C-alpha positions as a Markdown table, in Angstrom:
| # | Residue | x | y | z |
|---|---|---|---|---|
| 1 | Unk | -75.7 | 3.5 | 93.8 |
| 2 | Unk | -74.6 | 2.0 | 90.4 |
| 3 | Unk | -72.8 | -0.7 | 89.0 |
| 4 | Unk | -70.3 | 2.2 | 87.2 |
| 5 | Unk | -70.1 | 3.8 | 91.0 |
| 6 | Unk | -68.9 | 0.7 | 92.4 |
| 7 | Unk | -66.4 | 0.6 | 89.7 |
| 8 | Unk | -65.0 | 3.9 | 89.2 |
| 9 | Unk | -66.0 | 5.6 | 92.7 |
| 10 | Unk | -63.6 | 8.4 | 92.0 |
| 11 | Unk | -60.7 | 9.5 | 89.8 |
| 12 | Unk | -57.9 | 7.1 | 90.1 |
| 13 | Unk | -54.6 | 8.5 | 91.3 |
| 14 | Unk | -51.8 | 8.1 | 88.7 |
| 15 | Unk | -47.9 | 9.6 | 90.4 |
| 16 | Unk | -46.4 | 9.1 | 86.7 |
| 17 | Unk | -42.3 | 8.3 | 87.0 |
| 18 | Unk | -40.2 | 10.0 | 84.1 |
| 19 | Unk | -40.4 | 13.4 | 83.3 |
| 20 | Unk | -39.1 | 12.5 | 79.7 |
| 21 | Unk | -41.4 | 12.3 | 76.3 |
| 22 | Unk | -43.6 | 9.4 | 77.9 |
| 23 | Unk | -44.3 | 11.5 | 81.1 |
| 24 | Unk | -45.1 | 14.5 | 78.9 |
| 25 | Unk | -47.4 | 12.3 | 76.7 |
| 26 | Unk | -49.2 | 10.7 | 79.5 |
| 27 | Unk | -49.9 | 14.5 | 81.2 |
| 28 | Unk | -51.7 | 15.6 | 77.7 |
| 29 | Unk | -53.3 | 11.8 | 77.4 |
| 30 | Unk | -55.0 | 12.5 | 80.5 |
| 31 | Unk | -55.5 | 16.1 | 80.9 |
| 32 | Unk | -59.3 | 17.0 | 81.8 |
| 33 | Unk | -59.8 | 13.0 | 82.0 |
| 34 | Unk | -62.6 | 12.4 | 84.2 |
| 35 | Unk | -61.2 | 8.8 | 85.4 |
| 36 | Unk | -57.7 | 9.8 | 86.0 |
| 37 | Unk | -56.5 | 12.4 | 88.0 |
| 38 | Unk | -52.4 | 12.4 | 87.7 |
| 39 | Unk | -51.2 | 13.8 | 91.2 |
| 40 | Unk | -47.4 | 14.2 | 90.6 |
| 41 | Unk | -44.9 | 14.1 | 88.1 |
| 42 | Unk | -41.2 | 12.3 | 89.8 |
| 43 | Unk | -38.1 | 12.7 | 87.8 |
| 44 | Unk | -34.5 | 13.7 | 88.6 |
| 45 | Unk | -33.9 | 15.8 | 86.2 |
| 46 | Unk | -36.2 | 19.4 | 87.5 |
| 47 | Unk | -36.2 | 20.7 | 83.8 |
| 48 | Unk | -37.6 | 17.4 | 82.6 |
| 49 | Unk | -40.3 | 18.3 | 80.2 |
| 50 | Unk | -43.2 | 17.0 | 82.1 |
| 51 | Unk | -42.2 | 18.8 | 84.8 |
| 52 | Unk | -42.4 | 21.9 | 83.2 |
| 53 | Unk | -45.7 | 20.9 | 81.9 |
| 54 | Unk | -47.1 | 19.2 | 85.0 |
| 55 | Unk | -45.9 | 23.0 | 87.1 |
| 56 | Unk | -48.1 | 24.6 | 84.5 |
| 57 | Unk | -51.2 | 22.6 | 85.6 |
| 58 | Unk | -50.7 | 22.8 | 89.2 |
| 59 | Unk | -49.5 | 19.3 | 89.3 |
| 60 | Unk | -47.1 | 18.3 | 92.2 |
| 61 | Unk | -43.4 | 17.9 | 90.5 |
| 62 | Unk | -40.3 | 16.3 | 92.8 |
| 63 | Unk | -37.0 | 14.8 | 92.1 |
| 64 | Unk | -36.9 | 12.2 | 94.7 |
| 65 | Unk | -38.9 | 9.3 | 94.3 |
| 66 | Unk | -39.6 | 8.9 | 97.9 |
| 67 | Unk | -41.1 | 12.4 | 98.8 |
| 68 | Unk | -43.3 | 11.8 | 95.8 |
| 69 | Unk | -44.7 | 8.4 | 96.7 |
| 70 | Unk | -45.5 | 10.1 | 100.5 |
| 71 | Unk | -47.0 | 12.9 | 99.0 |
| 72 | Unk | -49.1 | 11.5 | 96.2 |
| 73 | Unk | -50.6 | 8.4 | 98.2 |
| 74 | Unk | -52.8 | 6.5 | 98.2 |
| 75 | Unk | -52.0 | 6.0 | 94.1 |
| 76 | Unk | -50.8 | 3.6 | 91.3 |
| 77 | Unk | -47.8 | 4.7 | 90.0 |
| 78 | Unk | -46.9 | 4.6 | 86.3 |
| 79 | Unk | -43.2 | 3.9 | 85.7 |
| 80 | Unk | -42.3 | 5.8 | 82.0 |
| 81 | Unk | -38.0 | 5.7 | 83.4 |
| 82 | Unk | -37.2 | 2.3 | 81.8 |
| 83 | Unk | -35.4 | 1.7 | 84.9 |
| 84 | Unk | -36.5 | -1.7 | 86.7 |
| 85 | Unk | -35.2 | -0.5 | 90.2 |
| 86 | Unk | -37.5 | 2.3 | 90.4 |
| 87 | Unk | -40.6 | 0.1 | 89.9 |
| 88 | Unk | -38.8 | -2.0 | 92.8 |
| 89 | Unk | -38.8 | 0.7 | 95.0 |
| 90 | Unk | -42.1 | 1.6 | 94.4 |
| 91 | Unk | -43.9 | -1.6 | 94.8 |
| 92 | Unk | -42.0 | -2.1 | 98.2 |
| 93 | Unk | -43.8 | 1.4 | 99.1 |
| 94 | Unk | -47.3 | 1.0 | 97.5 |
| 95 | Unk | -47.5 | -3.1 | 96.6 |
| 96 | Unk | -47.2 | -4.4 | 93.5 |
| 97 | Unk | -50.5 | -4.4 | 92.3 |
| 98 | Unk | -50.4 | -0.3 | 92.1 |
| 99 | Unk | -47.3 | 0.1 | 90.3 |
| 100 | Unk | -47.1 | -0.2 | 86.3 |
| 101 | Unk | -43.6 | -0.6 | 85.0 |
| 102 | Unk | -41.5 | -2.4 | 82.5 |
| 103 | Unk | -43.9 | -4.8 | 79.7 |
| 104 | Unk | -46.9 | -3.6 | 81.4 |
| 105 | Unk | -46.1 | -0.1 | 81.3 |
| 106 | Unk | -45.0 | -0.2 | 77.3 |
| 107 | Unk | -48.3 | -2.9 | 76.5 |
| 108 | Unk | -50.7 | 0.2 | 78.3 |
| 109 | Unk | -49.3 | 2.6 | 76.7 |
| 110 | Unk | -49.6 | 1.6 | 73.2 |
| 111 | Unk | -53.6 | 0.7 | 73.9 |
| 112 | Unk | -53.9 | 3.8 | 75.5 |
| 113 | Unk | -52.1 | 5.8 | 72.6 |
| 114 | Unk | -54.6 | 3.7 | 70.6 |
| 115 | Unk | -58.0 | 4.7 | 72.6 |
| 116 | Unk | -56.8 | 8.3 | 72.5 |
| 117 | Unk | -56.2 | 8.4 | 68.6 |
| 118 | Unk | -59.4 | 6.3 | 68.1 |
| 119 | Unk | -61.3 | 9.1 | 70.3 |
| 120 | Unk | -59.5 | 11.7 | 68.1 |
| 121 | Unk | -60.5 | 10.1 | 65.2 |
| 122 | Unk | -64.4 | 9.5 | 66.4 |
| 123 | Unk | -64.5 | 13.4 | 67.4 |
| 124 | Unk | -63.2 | 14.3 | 64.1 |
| 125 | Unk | -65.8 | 12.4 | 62.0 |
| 126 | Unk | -68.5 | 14.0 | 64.4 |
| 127 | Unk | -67.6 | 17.5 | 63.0 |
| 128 | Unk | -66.4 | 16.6 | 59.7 |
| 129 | Unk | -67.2 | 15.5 | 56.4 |
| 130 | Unk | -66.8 | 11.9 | 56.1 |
| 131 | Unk | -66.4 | 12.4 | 51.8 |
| 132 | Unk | -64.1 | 15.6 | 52.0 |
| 133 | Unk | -62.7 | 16.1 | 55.7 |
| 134 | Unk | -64.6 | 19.8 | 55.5 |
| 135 | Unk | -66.2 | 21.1 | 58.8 |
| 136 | Unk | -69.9 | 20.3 | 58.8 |
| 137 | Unk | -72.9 | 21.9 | 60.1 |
| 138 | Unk | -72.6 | 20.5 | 64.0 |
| 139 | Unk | -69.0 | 22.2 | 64.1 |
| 140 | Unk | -71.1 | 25.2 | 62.7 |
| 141 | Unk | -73.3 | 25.4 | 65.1 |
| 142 | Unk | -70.8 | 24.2 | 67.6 |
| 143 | Unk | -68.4 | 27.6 | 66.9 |
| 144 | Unk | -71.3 | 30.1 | 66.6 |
| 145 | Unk | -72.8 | 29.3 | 70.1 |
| 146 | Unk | -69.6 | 29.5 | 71.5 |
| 147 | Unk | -69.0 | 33.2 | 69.6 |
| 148 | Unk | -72.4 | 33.7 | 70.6 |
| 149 | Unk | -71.6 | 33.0 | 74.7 |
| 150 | Unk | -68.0 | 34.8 | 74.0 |
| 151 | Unk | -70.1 | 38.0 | 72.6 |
| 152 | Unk | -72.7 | 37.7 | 75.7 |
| 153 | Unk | -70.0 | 37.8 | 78.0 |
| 154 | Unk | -67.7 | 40.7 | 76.4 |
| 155 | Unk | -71.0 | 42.9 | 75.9 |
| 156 | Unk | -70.1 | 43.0 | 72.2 |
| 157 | Unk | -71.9 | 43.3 | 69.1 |
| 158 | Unk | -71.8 | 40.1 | 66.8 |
| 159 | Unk | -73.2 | 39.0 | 63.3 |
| 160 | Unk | -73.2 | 35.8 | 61.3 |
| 161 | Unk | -71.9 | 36.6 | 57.5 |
């Protein structure tokens, strides 16, 4: 086993508390993540945006915050409501240590904003131009072997102009 298996054995369980624009935000930060795997969305509101977007993705969505700790345990639970007393009640159900809320919660998710524009940013120069922003020849090649696969599987005829 590796160093990086002792570390990361498996995704880590994030039940993320507020349904609001931060909730939202942290479901597309970590969609497809390999490291983090968010098992419910917990807000009171049912039409909460994140819960509409968490339903679309098959994640668990509830409106009381003790059905979703139950359910979504063993996790760390990130707390996006701005209210204190719902990190409270979460660290006296899962411990402190596995429950982000209040400075923590706002200081993680400003380097997290950070890492995801930064990996934006480093995808963007890999496919781009660095003098004038225009595709280059890896997003070339990139697009025709996927039109190539697309054509293979449709049984289609293709051609490169």
């Amino acid at each position: 086993m590796t160093h990086s298996s002792h570390v990361f054995p498996t995704q880590q369980r994030l039940l993320v508390l507020g349904g609001g624009r931060g909730g939202t935000a942290m479901l597309e930060l970590f969609q497809g993540d390999p490291l983090v795997e968010i098992v419910g969305v917990m807000d009171t509101n049912p039409q909460a945006p994140a819960m509409t977007l968490a339903a679309q993705h098959g994640v668990m969505c509830f409106t009381d915050l003790t059905q979703a700790i139950e359910a979504c345990r063993p996790c760390m639970a990130f707390n996006l409501t701005g209210d204190e007393a719902v990190s409270t009640f979460a660290q006296d159900r899962l411990g402190t240590a596995n429950v982000i809320g209040g400075f923590q919660a706002h200081f993680l998710w400003n380097l997290l904003t950070r890492l995801k524009q930064t990996n934006d940013q480093i995808t963007h120069l890999a496919y781009h131009d660095a003098l004038t922003g225009l595709p280059n020849r890896i997003l070339f090649y990139d697009r025709l072997g996927q039109a190539i696969a697309r054509a293979r599987r449709a049984q289609e005829a293709f051609a490169v102009l």
